[in-house]
Amino acid sequence: DTGVSQDPRHKITKRGQNVTFRCDPISEHNRLYWYRQTLGQGPEFLTYFQNEAQLEKSRLLSDRFSAERPKGSFSTLEIQRTEQGDSAMYLCASRRVTDTQYFGPGTRLTVL
Amino acid sequence: KQEVTQIPAALSVPEGENLVLNCSFTDSAIYNLQWFRQDPGKGLTSLLLIQSSQREQTSGRLNASLDKSSGRSTLYIAASQPGDSATYLCAVGTDSWGKLQFGAGTQVVVTP
């Protein structure tokens, strides 16, 4: 399977803990996106990368959130000092320059 | 600020009926528009991508139309099947970088 993969699929953590999610895009895709989706809503854009460069961050991405894409391959999204409001599905997507976005299965975060 | 709306929020039809799903957006200066399918607890699967210069796209039983001047797109699914039960999301691409603005989705149930 050469689709977008995300790890872990589920994460339960206590408030105040740090968590890190990983996304592996389709290999030839140079653009990578992170979205957050809460129950009953569509995904909301968080940030995106062109190769290793982070080109835009949403205002939703507070200082507790950081994303990286070293060497333009996989990406990580870290949330520090988690809050209950961070509970959501975190989705990663990738695409080539002129192509549709392909989404991974998501990481469901529950903050207790 | 672009806003994307999908009405109705939920829809139930008997098997064999045609499905009509609506998406409206407030800013007609879009780059493209995509329709996605999301199964419960899963990631998104791209169905159709319509570039801003196009009026419609077709794939099998699916047809999507785009009217930028009125800020509307419609997804038609012919001869619905129980396997079509899912949430359908409309997403507007606002520029060539690929950032997407999503609607909240229409939850579809096709009853046998």
Coordinates of C-alpha atoms in Angstrom, one line a residue:
Chain A
D1 CA 0.0 0.0 0.0
T2 CA 1.6 3.3 -1.1
G3 CA -1.0 5.6 0.4
V4 CA -0.5 8.2 3.2
S5 CA 0.1 6.6 6.6
Q6 CA -0.2 8.0 10.0
D7 CA 1.0 6.8 13.4
P8 CA -0.4 6.2 15.9
R9 CA -4.0 5.7 14.9
H10 CA -5.3 6.5 18.4
K11 CA -3.7 8.3 21.3
I12 CA -5.1 8.8 24.8
T13 CA -3.2 11.2 27.0
K14 CA -3.6 13.1 30.2
R15 CA -4.0 16.9 30.2
G16 CA -0.6 18.5 30.4
Q17 CA 1.3 15.8 28.6
N18 CA 3.1 16.2 25.3
V19 CA 2.2 14.1 22.2
T20 CA 3.8 13.6 18.8
F21 CA 2.1 12.3 15.7
R22 CA 3.8 11.1 12.5
C23 CA 2.7 11.3 8.9
D24 CA 4.4 9.5 6.0
P25 CA 3.2 10.9 2.7
I26 CA 3.1 9.3 -0.7
S27 CA 6.7 9.1 -1.8
E28 CA 6.7 11.5 -4.8
H29 CA 4.4 14.1 -3.2
N30 CA 6.3 17.3 -2.3
R31 CA 3.4 19.0 -0.5
L32 CA 2.1 17.9 2.9
Y33 CA -0.8 19.3 4.9
W34 CA -2.1 18.9 8.4
Y35 CA -5.8 19.3 9.3
R36 CA -7.8 19.0 12.5
Q37 CA -11.3 17.6 12.6
T38 CA -13.7 17.7 15.5
L39 CA -16.9 15.7 15.7
G40 CA -19.6 16.8 13.2
Q41 CA -17.3 19.3 11.5
G42 CA -15.2 19.3 8.4
P43 CA -11.4 19.4 8.7
E44 CA -9.8 22.7 9.5
F45 CA -6.4 23.6 8.0
L46 CA -3.5 23.8 10.4
T47 CA -0.3 24.0 8.3
Y48 CA 1.4 22.9 5.2
F49 CA 4.9 22.1 3.8
Q50 CA 6.5 22.4 0.4
N51 CA 9.3 19.8 0.7
E52 CA 10.9 20.7 4.1
A53 CA 9.7 24.3 4.2
Q54 CA 6.7 25.2 6.3
L55 CA 4.9 27.8 4.2
E56 CA 1.8 28.7 6.2
K57 CA 0.4 28.1 9.7
S58 CA -3.2 28.7 10.7
R59 CA -4.1 30.9 13.6
L60 CA -5.5 27.6 15.0
L61 CA -1.9 26.5 15.5
S62 CA -1.1 28.0 18.9
D63 CA 2.4 28.2 20.3
R64 CA 1.9 24.7 21.9
F65 CA 1.8 23.2 18.4
S66 CA 4.8 22.6 16.2
A67 CA 5.3 20.7 13.0
E68 CA 8.3 19.6 11.1
R69 CA 9.2 17.9 7.9
P70 CA 12.9 17.1 8.0
K71 CA 14.5 16.4 4.6
G72 CA 11.1 16.8 2.9
S73 CA 10.0 13.3 3.8
F74 CA 7.8 12.3 6.8
S75 CA 6.3 15.0 9.0
T76 CA 5.7 15.2 12.7
L77 CA 3.1 17.3 14.6
E78 CA 3.8 17.9 18.3
I79 CA 1.4 19.2 20.8
Q80 CA 2.9 20.4 24.1
R81 CA 0.9 20.7 27.4
T82 CA -2.2 19.1 25.9
E83 CA -5.6 20.5 26.8
Q84 CA -9.0 18.9 26.6
G85 CA -9.9 21.2 23.7
D86 CA -7.1 19.5 21.7
S87 CA -9.1 16.3 21.5
A88 CA -9.8 15.8 17.8
M89 CA -8.9 13.7 14.7
Y90 CA -5.6 15.0 13.2
L91 CA -5.4 14.3 9.5
C92 CA -2.5 14.5 7.2
A93 CA -2.7 14.8 3.4
S94 CA -0.2 15.0 0.6
R95 CA -0.1 15.9 -3.1
R96 CA 2.1 16.7 -6.0
V97 CA 2.1 20.2 -7.4
T98 CA -1.1 19.9 -9.5
D99 CA -3.0 17.0 -8.1
T100 CA -5.8 16.1 -5.7
Q101 CA -5.0 15.7 -2.0
Y102 CA -4.7 12.2 -0.6
F103 CA -5.5 11.8 3.0
G104 CA -4.2 9.4 5.6
P105 CA -6.5 7.5 8.1
G106 CA -5.9 10.1 10.8
T107 CA -4.8 10.1 14.4
R108 CA -7.6 10.3 17.0
L109 CA -6.4 12.2 20.1
T110 CA -8.3 12.0 23.4
V111 CA -7.1 14.2 26.2
L112 CA -8.4 13.2 29.6
Chain B
K1 CA -13.3 35.1 4.5
Q2 CA -14.4 32.1 2.5
E3 CA -17.3 30.1 4.1
V4 CA -18.4 26.7 2.8
T5 CA -21.9 25.4 3.7
Q6 CA -23.4 22.0 3.0
I7 CA -27.2 21.5 3.3
P8 CA -28.8 19.3 4.4
A9 CA -26.6 18.0 7.2
A10 CA -28.1 14.6 6.9
L11 CA -30.1 12.7 4.3
S12 CA -31.7 9.3 4.1
V13 CA -32.9 7.7 0.9
P14 CA -34.0 4.2 -0.2
E15 CA -31.7 2.2 -2.4
G16 CA -31.9 3.0 -6.1
E17 CA -32.8 6.7 -5.7
N18 CA -30.5 9.4 -7.1
L19 CA -28.7 11.5 -4.5
V20 CA -28.2 15.2 -4.8
L21 CA -25.8 16.9 -2.4
N22 CA -25.4 20.7 -2.3
C23 CA -22.4 22.8 -1.5
S24 CA -22.3 26.6 -1.4
F25 CA -19.4 29.0 -0.9
T26 CA -19.3 32.8 -0.3
D27 CA -16.3 33.9 -2.4
S28 CA -16.4 33.0 -6.1
A29 CA -12.6 33.5 -6.5
I30 CA -11.8 29.8 -6.0
Y31 CA -8.9 27.8 -7.5
N32 CA -10.7 24.4 -7.5
L33 CA -13.3 22.4 -5.6
Q34 CA -13.1 18.8 -4.4
W35 CA -15.7 16.4 -3.1
F36 CA -14.6 13.8 -0.6
R37 CA -16.2 10.8 1.1
Q38 CA -15.5 10.0 4.8
D39 CA -16.5 6.7 6.4
P40 CA -17.0 6.8 10.2
G41 CA -13.7 7.2 12.1
K42 CA -11.7 7.1 8.9
G43 CA -9.8 9.5 6.7
L44 CA -11.1 11.2 3.5
T45 CA -11.3 9.6 0.1
S46 CA -11.2 12.0 -2.9
L47 CA -14.1 11.5 -5.3
L48 CA -13.9 14.4 -7.8
L49 CA -11.8 17.5 -8.4
I50 CA -13.2 20.3 -10.4
Q51 CA -10.8 23.1 -11.6
S52 CA -12.1 26.6 -11.5
S53 CA -12.2 26.7 -15.3
Q54 CA -14.4 23.6 -15.5
R55 CA -18.2 23.2 -15.2
E56 CA -18.4 19.6 -14.2
Q57 CA -16.6 16.3 -13.7
T58 CA -17.8 12.8 -13.9
S59 CA -16.6 9.5 -12.6
G60 CA -18.8 6.4 -12.9
R61 CA -22.1 7.0 -11.1
L62 CA -20.8 10.4 -9.7
N63 CA -21.2 13.7 -11.4
A64 CA -20.2 17.1 -9.9
S65 CA -21.1 20.5 -11.3
L66 CA -19.6 23.9 -10.5
D67 CA -21.2 27.3 -10.9
K68 CA -18.7 29.8 -9.6
S69 CA -20.8 32.9 -10.3
S70 CA -23.6 31.6 -8.0
G71 CA -21.1 30.0 -5.5
R72 CA -22.5 26.5 -5.8
S73 CA -21.5 23.0 -6.5
T74 CA -23.7 19.9 -6.7
L75 CA -22.7 16.3 -6.4
Y76 CA -25.0 13.8 -8.0
I77 CA -24.8 10.1 -7.2
A78 CA -26.9 7.9 -9.5
A79 CA -28.8 4.8 -8.5
S80 CA -27.6 4.9 -4.8
Q81 CA -26.5 1.7 -3.0
P82 CA -26.1 0.9 0.7
G83 CA -22.4 1.1 0.2
D84 CA -22.8 4.8 -0.6
S85 CA -23.7 5.5 3.0
A86 CA -21.0 7.9 4.3
T87 CA -20.4 11.6 5.0
Y88 CA -19.7 13.6 1.9
L89 CA -17.6 16.7 2.3
C90 CA -17.1 19.6 -0.1
A91 CA -13.8 21.5 0.0
V92 CA -12.8 24.7 -1.7
G93 CA -9.2 25.3 -2.8
T94 CA -8.5 29.0 -2.5
D95 CA -5.1 29.1 -4.2
S96 CA -2.5 26.9 -6.1
W97 CA -0.8 25.9 -2.8
G98 CA -3.6 23.5 -2.1
K99 CA -5.0 24.7 1.2
L100 CA -8.6 23.5 1.5
Q101 CA -11.6 25.1 3.2
F102 CA -14.2 22.4 4.1
G103 CA -17.9 22.4 4.6
A104 CA -19.3 20.4 7.6
G105 CA -20.5 17.6 5.4
T106 CA -23.7 15.8 4.6
Q107 CA -24.3 12.5 6.3
V108 CA -26.0 10.1 3.8
V109 CA -27.8 6.8 4.7
V110 CA -29.0 4.6 1.9
T111 CA -31.5 2.0 3.2
P112 CA -31.8 -1.4 1.5

